[in-house]
PDB file of C-alpha atoms in Angstrom:
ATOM      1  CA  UNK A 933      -0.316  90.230 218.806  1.00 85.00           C
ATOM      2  CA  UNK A 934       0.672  86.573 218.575  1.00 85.00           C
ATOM      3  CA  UNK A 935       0.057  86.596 214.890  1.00 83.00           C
ATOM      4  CA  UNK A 936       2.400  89.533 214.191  1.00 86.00           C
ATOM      5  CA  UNK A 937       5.025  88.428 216.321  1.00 88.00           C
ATOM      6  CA  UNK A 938       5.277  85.239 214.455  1.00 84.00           C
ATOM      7  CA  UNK A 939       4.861  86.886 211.248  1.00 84.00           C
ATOM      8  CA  UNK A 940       7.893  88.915 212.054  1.00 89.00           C
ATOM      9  CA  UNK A 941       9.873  86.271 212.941  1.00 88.00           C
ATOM     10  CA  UNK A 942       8.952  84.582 209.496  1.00 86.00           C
ATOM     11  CA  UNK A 943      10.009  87.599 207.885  1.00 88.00           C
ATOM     12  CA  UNK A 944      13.462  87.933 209.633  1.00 92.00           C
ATOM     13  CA  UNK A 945      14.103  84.407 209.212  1.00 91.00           C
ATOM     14  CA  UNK A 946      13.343  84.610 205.402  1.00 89.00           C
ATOM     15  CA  UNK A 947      15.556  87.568 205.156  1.00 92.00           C
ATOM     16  CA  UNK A 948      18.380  85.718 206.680  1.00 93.00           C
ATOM     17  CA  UNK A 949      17.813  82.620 204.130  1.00 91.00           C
ATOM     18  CA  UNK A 950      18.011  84.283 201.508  1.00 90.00           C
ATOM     19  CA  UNK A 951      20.756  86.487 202.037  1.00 93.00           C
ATOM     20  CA  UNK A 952      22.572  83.315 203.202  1.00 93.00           C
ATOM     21  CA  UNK A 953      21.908  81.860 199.817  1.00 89.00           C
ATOM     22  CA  UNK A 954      22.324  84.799 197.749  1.00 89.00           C
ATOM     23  CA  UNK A 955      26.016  85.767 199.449  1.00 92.00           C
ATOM     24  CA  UNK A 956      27.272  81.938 199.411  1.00 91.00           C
ATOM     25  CA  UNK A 957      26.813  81.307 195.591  1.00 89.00           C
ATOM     26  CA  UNK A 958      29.334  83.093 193.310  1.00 89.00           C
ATOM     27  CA  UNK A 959      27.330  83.127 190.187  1.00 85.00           C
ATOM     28  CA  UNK A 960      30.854  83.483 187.992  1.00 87.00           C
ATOM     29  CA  UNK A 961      31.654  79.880 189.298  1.00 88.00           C
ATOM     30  CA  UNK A 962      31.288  76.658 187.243  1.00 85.00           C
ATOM     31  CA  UNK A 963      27.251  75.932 187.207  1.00 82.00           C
ATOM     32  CA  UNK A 964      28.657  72.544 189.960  1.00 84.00           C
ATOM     33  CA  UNK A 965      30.304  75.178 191.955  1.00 89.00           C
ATOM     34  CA  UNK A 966      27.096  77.354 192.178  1.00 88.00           C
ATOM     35  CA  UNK A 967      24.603  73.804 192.953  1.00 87.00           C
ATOM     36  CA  UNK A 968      27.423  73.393 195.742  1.00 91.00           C
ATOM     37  CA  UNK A 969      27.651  76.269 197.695  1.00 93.00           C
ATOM     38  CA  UNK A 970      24.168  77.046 196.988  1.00 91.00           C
ATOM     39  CA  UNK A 971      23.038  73.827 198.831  1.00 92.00           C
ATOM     40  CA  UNK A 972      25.924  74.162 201.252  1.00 94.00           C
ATOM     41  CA  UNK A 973      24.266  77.612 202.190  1.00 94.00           C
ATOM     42  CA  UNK A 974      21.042  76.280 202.673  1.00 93.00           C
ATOM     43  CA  UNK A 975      21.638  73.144 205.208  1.00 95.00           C
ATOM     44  CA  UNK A 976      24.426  75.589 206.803  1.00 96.00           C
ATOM     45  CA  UNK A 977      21.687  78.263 207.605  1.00 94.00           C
ATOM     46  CA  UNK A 978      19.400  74.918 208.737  1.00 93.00           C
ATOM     47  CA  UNK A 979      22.455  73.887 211.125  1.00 94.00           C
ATOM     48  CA  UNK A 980      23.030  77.830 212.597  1.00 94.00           C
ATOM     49  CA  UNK A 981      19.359  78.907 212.584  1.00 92.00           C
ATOM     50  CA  UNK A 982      17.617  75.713 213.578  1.00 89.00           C
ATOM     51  CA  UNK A 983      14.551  77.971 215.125  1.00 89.00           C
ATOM     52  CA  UNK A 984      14.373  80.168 212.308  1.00 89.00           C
ATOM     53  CA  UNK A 985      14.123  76.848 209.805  1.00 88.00           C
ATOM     54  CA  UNK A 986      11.756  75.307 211.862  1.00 84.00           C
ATOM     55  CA  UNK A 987       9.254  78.412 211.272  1.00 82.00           C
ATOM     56  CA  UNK A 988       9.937  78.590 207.719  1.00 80.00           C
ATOM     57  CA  UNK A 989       9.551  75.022 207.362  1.00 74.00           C
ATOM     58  CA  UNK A 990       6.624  74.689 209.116  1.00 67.00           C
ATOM     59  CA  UNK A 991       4.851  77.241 207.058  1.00 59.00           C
ATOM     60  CA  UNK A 992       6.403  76.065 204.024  1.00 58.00           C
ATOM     61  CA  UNK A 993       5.564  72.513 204.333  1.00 58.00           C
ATOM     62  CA  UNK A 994       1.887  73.111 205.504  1.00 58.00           C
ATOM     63  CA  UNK A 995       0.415  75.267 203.158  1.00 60.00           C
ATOM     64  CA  UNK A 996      -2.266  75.846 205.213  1.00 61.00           C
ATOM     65  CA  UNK A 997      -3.394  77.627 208.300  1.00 68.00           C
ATOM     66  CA  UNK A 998      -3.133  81.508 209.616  1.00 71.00           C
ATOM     67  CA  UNK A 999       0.401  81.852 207.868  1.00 76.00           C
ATOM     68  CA  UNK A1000       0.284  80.040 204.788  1.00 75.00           C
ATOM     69  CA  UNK A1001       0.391  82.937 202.351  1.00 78.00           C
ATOM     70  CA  UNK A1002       3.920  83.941 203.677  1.00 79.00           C
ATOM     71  CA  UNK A1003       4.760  80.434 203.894  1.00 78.00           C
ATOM     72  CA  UNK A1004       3.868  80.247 199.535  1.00 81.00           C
ATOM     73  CA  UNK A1005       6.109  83.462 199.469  1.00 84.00           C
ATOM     74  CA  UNK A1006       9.206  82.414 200.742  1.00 83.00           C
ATOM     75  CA  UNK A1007       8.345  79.215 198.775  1.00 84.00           C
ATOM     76  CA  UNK A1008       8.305  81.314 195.362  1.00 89.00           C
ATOM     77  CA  UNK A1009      11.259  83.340 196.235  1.00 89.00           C
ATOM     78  CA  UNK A1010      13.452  80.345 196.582  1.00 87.00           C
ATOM     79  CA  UNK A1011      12.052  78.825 193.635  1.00 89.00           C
ATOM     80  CA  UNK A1012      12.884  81.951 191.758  1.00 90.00           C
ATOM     81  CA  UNK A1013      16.591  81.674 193.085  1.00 87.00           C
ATOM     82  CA  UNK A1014      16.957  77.690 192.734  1.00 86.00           C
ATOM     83  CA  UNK A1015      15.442  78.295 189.370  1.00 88.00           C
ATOM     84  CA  UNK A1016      17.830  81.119 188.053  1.00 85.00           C
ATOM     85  CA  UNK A1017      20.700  78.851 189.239  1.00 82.00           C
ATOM     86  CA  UNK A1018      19.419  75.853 186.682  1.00 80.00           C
ATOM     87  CA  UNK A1019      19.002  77.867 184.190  1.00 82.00           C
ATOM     88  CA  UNK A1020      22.791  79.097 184.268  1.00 80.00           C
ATOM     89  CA  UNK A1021      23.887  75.885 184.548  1.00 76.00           C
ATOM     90  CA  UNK A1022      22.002  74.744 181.283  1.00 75.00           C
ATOM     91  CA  UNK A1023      23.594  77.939 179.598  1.00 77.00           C
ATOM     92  CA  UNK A1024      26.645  76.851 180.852  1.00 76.00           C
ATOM     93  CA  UNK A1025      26.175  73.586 179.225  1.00 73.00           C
ATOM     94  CA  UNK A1026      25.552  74.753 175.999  1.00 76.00           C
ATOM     95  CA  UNK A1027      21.878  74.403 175.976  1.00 71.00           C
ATOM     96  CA  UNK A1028      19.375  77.537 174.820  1.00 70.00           C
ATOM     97  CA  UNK A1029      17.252  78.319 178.357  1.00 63.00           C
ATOM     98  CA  UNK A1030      14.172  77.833 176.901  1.00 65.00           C
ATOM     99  CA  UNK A1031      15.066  74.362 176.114  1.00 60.00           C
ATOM    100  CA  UNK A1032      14.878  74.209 180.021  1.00 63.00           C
ATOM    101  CA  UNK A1033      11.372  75.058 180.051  1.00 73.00           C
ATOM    102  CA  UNK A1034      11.310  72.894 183.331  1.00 79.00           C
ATOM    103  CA  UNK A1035      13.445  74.921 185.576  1.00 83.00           C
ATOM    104  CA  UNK A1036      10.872  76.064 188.143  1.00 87.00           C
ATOM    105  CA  UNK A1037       9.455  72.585 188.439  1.00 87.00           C
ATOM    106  CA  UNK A1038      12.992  71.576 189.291  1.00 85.00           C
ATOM    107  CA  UNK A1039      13.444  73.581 191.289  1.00 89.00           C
ATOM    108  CA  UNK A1040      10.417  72.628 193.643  1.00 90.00           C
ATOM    109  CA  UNK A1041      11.587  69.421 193.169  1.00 91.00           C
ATOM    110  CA  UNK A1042      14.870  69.583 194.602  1.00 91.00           C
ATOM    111  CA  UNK A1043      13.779  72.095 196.813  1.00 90.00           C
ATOM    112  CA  UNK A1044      11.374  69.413 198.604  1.00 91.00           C
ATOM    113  CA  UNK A1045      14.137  67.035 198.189  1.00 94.00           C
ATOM    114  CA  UNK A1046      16.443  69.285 200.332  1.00 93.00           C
ATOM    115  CA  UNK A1047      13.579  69.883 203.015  1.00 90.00           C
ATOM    116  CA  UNK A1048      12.865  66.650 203.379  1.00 92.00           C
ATOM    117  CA  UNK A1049      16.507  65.741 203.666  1.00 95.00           C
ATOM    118  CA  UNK A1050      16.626  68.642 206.396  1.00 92.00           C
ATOM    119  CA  UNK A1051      13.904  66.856 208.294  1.00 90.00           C
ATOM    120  CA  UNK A1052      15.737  63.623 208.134  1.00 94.00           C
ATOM    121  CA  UNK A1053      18.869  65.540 209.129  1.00 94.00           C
ATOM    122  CA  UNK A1054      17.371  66.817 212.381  1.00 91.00           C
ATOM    123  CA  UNK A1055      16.422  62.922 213.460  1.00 94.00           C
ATOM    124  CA  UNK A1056      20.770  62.323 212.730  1.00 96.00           C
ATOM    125  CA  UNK A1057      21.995  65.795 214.247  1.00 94.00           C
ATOM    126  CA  UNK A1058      25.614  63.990 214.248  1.00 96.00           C
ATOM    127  CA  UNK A1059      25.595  63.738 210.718  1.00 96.00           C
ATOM    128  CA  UNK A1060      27.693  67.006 209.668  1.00 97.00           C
ATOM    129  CA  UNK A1061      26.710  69.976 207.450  1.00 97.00           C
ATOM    130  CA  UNK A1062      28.737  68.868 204.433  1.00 96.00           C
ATOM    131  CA  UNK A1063      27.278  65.398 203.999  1.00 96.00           C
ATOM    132  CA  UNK A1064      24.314  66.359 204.217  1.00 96.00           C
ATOM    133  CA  UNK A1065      24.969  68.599 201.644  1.00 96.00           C
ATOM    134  CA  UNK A1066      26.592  66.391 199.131  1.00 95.00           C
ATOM    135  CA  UNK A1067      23.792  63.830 199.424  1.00 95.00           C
ATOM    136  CA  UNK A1068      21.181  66.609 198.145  1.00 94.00           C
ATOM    137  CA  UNK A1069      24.224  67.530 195.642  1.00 92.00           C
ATOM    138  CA  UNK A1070      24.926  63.892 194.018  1.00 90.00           C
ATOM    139  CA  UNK A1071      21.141  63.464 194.121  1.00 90.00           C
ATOM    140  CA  UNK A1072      20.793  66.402 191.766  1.00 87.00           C
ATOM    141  CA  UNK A1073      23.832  66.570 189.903  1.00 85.00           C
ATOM    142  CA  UNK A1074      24.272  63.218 189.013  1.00 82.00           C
ATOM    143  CA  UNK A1075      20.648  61.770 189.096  1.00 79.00           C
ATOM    144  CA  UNK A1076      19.679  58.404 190.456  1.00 58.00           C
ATOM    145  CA  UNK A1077      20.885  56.987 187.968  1.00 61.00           C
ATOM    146  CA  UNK A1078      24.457  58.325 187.885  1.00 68.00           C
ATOM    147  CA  UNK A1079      24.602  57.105 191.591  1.00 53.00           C
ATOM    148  CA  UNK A1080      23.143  53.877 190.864  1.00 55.00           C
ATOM    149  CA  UNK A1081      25.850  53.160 188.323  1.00 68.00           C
ATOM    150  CA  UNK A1082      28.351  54.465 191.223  1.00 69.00           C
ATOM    151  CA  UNK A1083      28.785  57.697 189.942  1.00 75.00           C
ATOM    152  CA  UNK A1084      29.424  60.495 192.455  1.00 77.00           C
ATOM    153  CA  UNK A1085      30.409  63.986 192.742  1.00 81.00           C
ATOM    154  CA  UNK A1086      32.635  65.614 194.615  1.00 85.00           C
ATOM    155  CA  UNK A1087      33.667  69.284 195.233  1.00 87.00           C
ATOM    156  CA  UNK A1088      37.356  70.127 194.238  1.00 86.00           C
ATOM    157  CA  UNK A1089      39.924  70.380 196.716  1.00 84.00           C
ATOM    158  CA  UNK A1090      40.890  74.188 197.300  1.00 71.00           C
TER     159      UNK A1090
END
């Protein structure tokens, strides 16, 4: 049927973004490092796979409708992920997890950041992968206020 065709292309395209994001963060890496290649993973997977991120996003983003439970899935499982990699990087920082009692609601947040910066990057195709990534990256490393005050980061030269 139409249904499970579409369902099985939801479920191969959520394979491939997570495995995408699980194989392009080294979790022994500085907690930056991780953020980095975490959100370079993402909007590289959105750049190679445009038709599979277009079916997870529409599902994602619409929360409604004959696919919305799988949409809420992949939604969780990313969470889950984005949230794990916060609460390393607090560790990292010295601070006891719990005090980061916030982490999933981060990372929702900075995951609707990052798909809303994904539909903005499809209406500027010429903009390339990386700055789109380090846009999403200074945003959430540094805060608004850190780039307010001109404060940016950027990833180390290798």
């Amino acid at each position: 049927s139409k249904e499970g065709l579409y369902r099985a292309c939801m479920e191969r395209a959520r394979v491939r973004l997570l495995a995408a994001l699980r194989d392009g963060v080294d979790t022994s890496a500085a907690p930056d490092q991780q953020l980095w290649h975490g959100l370079l993973a993402v909007f590289t997977f959105v750049e190679r796979e445009h038709d599979s991120w277009a079916i997870l996003l529409g599902e994602v983003t619409q929360g409604s409708g004959p696919f919305a439970a799988e949409g809420a899935d992949v939604r969780r499982e990313l969470a889950a992920l984005v949230a794990e990699l916060l609460r390393r990087a607090a560790a990292a920082e010295g601070l006891d997890t719990d005090t980061l009692g916030i982490s999933e609601q981060l990372a929702r947040a900075l995951m609707g950041a990052g798909e809303s910066l994904a539909v903005w990057w499809g209406e500027h195709p010429e903009e390339p992968v990386e700055r789109v990534a380090l846009v999403l990256m200074n945003f959430a490393w540094n805060g608004l206020g850190g780039l307010i005050d001109g404060r940016t980061w950027t990833p180390p030269q290798s």
